[in-house]
Every structure is written in C-alpha cells, then in structure tokens.
CSV table of C-alpha atoms in Angstrom, one decimal:
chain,number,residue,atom,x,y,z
A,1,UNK,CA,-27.4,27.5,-22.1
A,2,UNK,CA,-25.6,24.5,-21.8
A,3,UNK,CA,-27.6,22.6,-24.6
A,4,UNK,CA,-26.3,25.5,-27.6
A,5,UNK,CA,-22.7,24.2,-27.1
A,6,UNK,CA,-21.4,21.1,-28.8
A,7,UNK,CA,-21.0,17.6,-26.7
A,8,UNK,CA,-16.9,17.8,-27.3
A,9,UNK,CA,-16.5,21.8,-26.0
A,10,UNK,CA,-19.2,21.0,-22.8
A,11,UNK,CA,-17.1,17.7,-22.4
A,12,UNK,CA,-13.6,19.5,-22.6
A,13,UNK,CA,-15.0,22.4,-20.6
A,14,UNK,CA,-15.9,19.8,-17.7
A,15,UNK,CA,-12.6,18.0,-18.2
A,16,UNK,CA,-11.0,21.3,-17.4
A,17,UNK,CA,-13.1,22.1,-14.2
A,18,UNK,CA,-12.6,18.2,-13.2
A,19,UNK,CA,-9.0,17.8,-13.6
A,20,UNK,CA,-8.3,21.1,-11.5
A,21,UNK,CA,-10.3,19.1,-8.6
A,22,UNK,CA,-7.8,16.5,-9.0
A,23,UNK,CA,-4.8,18.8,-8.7
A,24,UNK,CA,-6.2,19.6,-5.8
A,25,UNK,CA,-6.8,16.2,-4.3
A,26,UNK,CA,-3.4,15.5,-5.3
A,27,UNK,CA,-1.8,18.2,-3.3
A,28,UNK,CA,-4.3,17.3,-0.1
A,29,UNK,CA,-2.7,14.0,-0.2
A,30,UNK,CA,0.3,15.2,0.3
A,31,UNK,CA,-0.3,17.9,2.6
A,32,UNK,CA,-1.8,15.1,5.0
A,33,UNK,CA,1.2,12.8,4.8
A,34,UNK,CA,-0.2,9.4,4.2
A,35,UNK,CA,0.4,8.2,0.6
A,36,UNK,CA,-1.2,4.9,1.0
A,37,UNK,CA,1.2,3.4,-1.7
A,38,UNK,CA,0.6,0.0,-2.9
A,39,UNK,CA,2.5,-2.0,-5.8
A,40,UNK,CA,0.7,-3.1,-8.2
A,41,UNK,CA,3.0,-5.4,-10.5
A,42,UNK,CA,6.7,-4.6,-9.4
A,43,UNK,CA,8.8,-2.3,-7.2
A,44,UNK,CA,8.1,0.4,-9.9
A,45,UNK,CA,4.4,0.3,-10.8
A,46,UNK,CA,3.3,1.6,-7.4
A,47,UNK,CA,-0.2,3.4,-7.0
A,48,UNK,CA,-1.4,6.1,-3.9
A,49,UNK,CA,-4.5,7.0,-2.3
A,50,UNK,CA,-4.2,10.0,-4.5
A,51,UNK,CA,-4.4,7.5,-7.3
A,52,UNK,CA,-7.4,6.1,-6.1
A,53,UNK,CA,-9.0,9.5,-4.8
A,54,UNK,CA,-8.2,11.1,-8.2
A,55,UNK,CA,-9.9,8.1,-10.3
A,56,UNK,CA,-12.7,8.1,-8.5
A,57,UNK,CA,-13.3,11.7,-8.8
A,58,UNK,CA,-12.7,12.5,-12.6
A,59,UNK,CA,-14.7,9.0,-13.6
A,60,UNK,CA,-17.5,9.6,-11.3
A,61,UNK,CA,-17.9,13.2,-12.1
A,62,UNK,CA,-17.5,12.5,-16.1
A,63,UNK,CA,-20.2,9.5,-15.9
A,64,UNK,CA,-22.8,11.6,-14.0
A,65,UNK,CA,-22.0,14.5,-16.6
A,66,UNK,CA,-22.1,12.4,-19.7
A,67,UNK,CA,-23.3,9.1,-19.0
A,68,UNK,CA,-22.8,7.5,-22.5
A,69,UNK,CA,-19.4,8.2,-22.8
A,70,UNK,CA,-16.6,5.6,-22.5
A,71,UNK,CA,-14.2,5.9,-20.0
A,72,UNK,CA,-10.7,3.7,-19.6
A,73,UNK,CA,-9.0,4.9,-16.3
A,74,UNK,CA,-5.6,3.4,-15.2
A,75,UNK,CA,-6.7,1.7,-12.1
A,76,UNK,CA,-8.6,-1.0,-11.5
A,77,UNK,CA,-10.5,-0.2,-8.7
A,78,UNK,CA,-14.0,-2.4,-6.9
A,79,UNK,CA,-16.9,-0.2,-7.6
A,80,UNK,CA,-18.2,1.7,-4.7
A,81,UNK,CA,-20.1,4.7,-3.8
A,82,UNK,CA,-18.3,7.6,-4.3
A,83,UNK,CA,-18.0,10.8,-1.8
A,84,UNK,CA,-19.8,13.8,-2.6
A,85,UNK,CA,-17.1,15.8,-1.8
A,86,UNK,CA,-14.9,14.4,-5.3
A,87,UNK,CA,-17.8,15.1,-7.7
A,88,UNK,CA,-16.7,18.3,-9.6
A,89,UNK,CA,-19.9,19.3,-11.5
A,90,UNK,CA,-18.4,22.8,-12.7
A,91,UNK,CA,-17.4,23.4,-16.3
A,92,UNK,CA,-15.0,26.2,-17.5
A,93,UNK,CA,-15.9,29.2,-19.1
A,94,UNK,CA,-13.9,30.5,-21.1
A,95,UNK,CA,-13.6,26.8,-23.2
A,96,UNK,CA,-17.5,27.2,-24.4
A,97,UNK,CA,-16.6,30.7,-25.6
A,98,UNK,CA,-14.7,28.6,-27.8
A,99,UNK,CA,-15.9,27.4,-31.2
A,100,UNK,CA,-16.2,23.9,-32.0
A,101,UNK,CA,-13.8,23.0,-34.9
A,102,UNK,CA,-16.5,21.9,-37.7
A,103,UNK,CA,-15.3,18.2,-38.2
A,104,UNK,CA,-16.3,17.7,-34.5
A,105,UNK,CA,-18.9,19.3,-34.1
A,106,UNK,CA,-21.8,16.7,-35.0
A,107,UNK,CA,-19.7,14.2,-32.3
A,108,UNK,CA,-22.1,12.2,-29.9
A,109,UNK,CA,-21.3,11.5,-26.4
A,110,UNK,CA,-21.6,7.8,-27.5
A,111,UNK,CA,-19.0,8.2,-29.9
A,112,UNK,CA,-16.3,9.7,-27.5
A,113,UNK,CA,-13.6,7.4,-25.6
A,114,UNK,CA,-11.6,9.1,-22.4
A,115,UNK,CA,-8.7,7.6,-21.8
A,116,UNK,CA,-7.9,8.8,-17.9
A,117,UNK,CA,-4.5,8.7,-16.2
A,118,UNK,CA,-5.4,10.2,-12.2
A,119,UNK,CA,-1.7,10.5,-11.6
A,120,UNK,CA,0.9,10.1,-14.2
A,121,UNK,CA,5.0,10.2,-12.4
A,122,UNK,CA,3.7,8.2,-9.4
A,123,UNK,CA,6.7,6.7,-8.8
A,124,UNK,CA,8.0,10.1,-8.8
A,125,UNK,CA,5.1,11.6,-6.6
A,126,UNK,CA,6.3,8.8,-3.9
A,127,UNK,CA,9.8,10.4,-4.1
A,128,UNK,CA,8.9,14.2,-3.8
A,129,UNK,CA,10.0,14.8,-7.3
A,130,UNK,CA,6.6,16.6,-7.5
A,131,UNK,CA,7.3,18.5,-11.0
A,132,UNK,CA,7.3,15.5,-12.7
A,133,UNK,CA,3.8,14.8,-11.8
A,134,UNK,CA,0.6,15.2,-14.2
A,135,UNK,CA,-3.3,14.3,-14.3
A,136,UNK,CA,-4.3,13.0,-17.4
A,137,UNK,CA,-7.8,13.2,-19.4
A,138,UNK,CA,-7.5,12.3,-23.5
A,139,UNK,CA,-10.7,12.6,-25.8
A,140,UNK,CA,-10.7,10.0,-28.4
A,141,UNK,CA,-13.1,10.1,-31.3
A,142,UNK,CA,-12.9,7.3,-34.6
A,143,UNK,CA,-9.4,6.1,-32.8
A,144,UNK,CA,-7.7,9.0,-32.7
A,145,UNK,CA,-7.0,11.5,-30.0
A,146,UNK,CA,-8.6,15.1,-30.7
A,147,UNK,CA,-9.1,16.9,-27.4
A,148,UNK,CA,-6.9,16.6,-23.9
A,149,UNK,CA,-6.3,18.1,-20.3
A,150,UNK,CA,-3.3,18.3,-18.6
A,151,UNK,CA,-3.1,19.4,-15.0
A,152,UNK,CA,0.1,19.8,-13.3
A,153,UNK,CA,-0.9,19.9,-9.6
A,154,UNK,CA,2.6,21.1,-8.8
A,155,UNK,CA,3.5,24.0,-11.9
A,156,UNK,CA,5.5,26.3,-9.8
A,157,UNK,CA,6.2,24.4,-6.6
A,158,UNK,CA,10.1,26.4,-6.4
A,159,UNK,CA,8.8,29.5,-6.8
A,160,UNK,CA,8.5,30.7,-2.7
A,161,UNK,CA,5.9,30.1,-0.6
A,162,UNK,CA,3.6,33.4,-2.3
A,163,UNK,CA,3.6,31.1,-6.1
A,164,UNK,CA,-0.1,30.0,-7.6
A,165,UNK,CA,0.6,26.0,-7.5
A,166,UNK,CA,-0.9,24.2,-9.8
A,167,UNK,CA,-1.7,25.0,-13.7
A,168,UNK,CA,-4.1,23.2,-16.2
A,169,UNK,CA,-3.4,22.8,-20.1
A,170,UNK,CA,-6.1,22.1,-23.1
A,171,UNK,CA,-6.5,21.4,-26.4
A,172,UNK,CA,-8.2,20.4,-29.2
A,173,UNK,CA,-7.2,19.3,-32.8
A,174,UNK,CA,-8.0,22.1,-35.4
A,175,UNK,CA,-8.6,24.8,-32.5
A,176,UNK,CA,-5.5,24.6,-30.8
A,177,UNK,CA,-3.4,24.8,-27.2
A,178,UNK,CA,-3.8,26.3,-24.3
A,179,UNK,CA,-2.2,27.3,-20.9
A,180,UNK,CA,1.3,27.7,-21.6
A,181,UNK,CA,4.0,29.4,-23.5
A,182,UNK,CA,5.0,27.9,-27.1
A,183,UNK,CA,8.8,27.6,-27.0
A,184,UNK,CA,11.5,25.8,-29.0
A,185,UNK,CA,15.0,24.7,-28.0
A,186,UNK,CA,17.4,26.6,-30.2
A,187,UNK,CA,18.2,25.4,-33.4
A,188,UNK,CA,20.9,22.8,-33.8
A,189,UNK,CA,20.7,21.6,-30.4
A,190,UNK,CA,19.4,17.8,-30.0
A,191,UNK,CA,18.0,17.5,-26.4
A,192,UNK,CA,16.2,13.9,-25.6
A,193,UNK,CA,14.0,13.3,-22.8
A,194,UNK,CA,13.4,9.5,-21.9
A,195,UNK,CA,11.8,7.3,-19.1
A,196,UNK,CA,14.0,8.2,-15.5
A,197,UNK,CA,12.6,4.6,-13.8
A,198,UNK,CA,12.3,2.0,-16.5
A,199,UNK,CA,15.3,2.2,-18.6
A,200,UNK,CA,17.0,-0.5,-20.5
A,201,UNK,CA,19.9,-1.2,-22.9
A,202,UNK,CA,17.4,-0.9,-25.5
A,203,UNK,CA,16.2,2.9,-24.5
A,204,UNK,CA,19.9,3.5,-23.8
A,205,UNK,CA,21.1,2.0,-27.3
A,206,UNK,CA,18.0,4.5,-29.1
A,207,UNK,CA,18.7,7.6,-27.3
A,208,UNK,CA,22.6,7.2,-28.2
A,209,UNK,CA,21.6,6.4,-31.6
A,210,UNK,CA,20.0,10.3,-31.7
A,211,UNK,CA,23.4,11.9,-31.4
A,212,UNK,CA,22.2,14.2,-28.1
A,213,UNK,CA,23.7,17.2,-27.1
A,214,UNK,CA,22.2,16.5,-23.3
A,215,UNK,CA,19.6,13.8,-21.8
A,216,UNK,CA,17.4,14.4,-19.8
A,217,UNK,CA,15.3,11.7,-17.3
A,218,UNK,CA,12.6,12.3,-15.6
A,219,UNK,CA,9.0,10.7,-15.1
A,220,UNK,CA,5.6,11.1,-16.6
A,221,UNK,CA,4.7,11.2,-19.9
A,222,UNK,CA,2.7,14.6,-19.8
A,223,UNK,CA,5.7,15.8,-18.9
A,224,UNK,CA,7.7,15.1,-20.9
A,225,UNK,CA,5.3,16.5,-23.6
A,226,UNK,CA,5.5,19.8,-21.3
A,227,UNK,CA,9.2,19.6,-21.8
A,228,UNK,CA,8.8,19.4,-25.6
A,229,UNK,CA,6.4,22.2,-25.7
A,230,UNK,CA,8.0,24.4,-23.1
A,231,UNK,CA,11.6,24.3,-25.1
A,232,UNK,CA,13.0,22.2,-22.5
A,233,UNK,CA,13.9,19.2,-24.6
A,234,UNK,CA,13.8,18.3,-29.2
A,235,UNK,CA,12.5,14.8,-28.5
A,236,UNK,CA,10.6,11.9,-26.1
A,237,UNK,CA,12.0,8.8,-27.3
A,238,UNK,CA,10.9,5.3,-25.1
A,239,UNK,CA,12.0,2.8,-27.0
A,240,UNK,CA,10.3,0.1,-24.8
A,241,UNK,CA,6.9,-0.8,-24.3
A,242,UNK,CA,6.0,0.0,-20.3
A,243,UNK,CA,3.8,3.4,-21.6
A,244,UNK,CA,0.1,2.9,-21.6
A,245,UNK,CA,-2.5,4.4,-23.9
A,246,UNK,CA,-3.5,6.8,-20.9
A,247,UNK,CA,-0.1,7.7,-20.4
A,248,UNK,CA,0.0,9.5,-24.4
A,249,UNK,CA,-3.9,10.4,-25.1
A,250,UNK,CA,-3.9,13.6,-24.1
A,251,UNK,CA,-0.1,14.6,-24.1
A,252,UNK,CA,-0.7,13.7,-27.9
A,253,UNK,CA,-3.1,16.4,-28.5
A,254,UNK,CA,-1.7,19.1,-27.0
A,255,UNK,CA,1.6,18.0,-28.8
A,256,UNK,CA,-0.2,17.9,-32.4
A,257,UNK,CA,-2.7,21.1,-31.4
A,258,UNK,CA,0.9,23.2,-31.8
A,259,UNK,CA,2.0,21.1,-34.7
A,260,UNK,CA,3.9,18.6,-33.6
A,261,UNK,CA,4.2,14.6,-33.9
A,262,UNK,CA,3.8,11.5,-31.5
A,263,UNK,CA,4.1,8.0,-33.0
A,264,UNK,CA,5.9,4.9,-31.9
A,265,UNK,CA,9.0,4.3,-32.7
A,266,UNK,CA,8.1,3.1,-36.4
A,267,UNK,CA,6.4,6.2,-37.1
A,268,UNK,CA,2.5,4.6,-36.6
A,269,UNK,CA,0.1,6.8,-35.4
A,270,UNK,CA,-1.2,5.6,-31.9
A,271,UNK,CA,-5.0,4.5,-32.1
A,272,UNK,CA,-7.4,5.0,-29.0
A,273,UNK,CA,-10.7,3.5,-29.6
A,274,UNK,CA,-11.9,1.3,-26.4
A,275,UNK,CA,-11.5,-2.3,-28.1
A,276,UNK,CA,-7.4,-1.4,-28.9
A,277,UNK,CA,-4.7,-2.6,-26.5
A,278,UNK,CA,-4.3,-0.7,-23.5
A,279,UNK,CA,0.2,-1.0,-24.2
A,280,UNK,CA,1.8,1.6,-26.6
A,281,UNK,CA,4.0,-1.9,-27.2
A,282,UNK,CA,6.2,-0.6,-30.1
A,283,UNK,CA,6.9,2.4,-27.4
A,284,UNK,CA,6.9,6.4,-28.3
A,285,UNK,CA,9.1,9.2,-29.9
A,286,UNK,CA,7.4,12.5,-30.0
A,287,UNK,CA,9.1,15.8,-31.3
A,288,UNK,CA,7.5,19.1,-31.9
A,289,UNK,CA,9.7,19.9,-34.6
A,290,UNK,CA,12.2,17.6,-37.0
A,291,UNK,CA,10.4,14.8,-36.4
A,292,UNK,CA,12.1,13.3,-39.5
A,293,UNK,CA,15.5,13.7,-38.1
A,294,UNK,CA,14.8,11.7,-35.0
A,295,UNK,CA,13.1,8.8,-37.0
A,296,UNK,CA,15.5,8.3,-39.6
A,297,UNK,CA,17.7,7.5,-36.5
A,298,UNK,CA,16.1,4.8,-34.4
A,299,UNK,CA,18.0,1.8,-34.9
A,300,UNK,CA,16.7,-1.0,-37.2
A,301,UNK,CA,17.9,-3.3,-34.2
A,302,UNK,CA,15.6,-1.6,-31.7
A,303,UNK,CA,12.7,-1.7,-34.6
A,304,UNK,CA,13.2,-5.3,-34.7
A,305,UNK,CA,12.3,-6.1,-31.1
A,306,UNK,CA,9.3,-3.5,-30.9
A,307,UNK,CA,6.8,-5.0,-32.7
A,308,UNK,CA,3.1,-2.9,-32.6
C-alpha cells in the first residue's frame, strides 16, 4: 500500500513514471513537425510547444499527486486547464522496493521543493542535436538537493531504427544512482565540458586555465552531468552565470549519489529552497573525481567577476 512507503520514495517513484511521459511528449513533438518555438529573452533563450506540453504535464501530475509540495518550473506559463491525456498518475516499482535513507525518511510533502526543467538543450532540440536534450525533476529538502530524475527522451537515437529511445536516470543522496553505467575517463587525462551556445571570453579564459587535454561543447546541463558520469568528460566548468537552479537540481544529485562534486565556481554549495534566487550567478564546475585539481585552477580574475 501506497501509505507504508515514505513521502520522498512515492514522490521519486512518481517523478520516475512522470518524467518518462515527458520523454515521450518530447519525442511526439518532434515526430509531428511543429516546434512552436518562441524566444523568450534573446536569440538563444528560445522555448517549444514541447516546453510548454512537458511543464504542464510533470507540474500538473506532481500537484494532483502531492498537493503541498512546492514546485518551481522553468516556464512561465498562464494557468489553464490541463489535458487529461498529460496527467501521468503511475509510479515506478521498483523505486518503492527501495529503502528510504533514514535521514529522509520523516520528510513531509510540505517540506519538499521540485525544482522542474521540462526541456533542458532547447536550443539544441530546435537544431536536431537531440542527444543533448534532457527533462529535469530535482528534490530539494532544507536547501539542498537530495533526490533527482533525469530523462533523456533521445538515449540511443544512432543506434538503427530497432534501438529502445529514450532512458530515465534516479537518485537519491545516501541510497545512490541509478540507470546507467558508472565510468571514469582514464587517469591523467583532463577532458572539460562547457556551455556550446553561451560562451564568452570569460568561460574561454576558465576552461584554458584547466590545462585540457580536449573540450568538449555541447548543451544541457543534465548532460553534461551524463558526460561526467558516463566517462565522457573530468569536469563541467561555466564560468558565467546564464544556468538556472533547474538547470543543476537534479544533475547535482545524481552527480553527488556516485560521489562526486557540483559547486560554483568558488567552491559554494548550490542552495535550492523556494525563497533563493532562481540564477546559479557565480556559475558551475562539477567533477566526479579531482575536484580539487580543477578548483585550485579557476582564475582569481574570473572569481572576481562572479560574485554569488
């Protein structure tokens, strides 16, 4: 029975179910070949009808589930009634087999702040770059992020036409990650990631600063987390404010759940209760391992400009 299982593993559970509906709607979009793309405050900050479709969805179908709970979602949308057909009431299994890590456990739904990004790489989405394209639901409890989704409505798009599209990722602080393979990039080698559409001397200036062996640009926070986790890159630095607290909740927690470390870019810990500001303004560097080694490096020029 629903009612035995904590509030955080039925909310996580539901955030699993939900955010698969929104890989879905997300590859429907697509598939019907009208993105509806509007810009919001420049040329870069654009937003879709799967955008829209994909707020909607996980907001509505997370208030009707857990109506106390405060969510923050990326868009700022009119109210209005909401199809039928986006409410994803299901919850997944095989999370409430889980147990609750003790610490959590007494949580109440009032307590709990989701920070919601329906579609994080739009830019990219728009451009067909459709790897780089996430859906984003962080749990915050006391300020800090301790359970996420990640869906990837897109893992697998190269495989051939027979490939499963589509994969979801989980986790929670003190229980740990889900839905992928742990890897590391070989020891030695210094990969960056960073932003692929807002760059700026400043970024440029910190990721020379790390000494790379390669750089790689692409879009989307979660993925670039995915790219840390997956062995594909040693470190996310964005030395530039631009990333939102939606963009890092849950990217965070599947980043710490396998022991690594996101801060900004003078090594504070990120803070997500509903009154804090919604821009990570002293920007992000996020390793899973040698952390250290990438912070000493960021240039006291660059800390001078980023102020929290």
């Amino acid at each position: 029975m629903a009612s035995s299982h904590t509030v955080l593993m039925r909310l996580v559970a539901s955030a699993y179910s939900i955010a698969q509906k929104a890989g879905t709607i997300v590859r429907r979009v697509i598939a019907e070949g009208d993105l509806g793309i509007v810009e919001k405050t420049c040329a870069t900050d654009l937003q879709t009808k799967a955008d829209r479709l994909v707020q909607m969805s996980i907001c509505s179908s997370l208030a009707r589930k857990f109506p106390k709970l405060t969510i923050i979602g990326e868009e700022d949308l009119p109210p209005e009634d909401v199809d039928q057909e986006l409410i994803e009431d299901g919850q997944w299994e095989e999370i409430l087999k889980q147990p609750c890590p003790s610490q959590y456990s007494a949580i109440k739904e009032e307590d709990l702040v989701v920070w919601v990004d329906p579609l994080d790489g739009t830019k990219e989405y728009t451009e067909g770059l459709l790897d780089n394209v996430t859906v984003l639901i962080g749990i915050a409890y006391e300020g800090k992020a301790i359970a996420g989704v990640i869906n990837q409505p897109y893992y697998n798009y190269q495989a051939g036409p027979d490939a499963v599209l589509g994969r979801t990722i989980w986790g929670v602080l003190g229980l740990g990650a889900f839905g992928f393979q742990l890897k590391e990039v070989p020891a030695g080698k210094h990969i960056i990631t960073t932003t692929r559409s807002h760059n700026s001397q400043l970024v440029t200036d910190c990721v020379a600063a790390m000494n790379p062996d390669d750089v790689l640009r692409v879009g989307g926070a979660g993925n670039k987390i995915i790219q840390l986790i997956e062995g594909k890159a040693s470190a996310y630095v964005f030395a530039s404010p631009g990333c939102k607290k939606w963009d890092t909740c849950a990217p965070e927690v599947i980043l710490h759940a396998v022991g690594g470390k996101l801060t900004d870019i003078h090594g504070n810990a990120l803070q997500y209760n509903k009154e804090v500001k919604h821009m990570n303004s002293a920007g992000v560097l996020a390793t899973l391992r040698n952390y250290d080694y990438y912070a000493s490096r960021v240039p006291e020029s660059v800390k001078n400009v980023l102020v929290p």
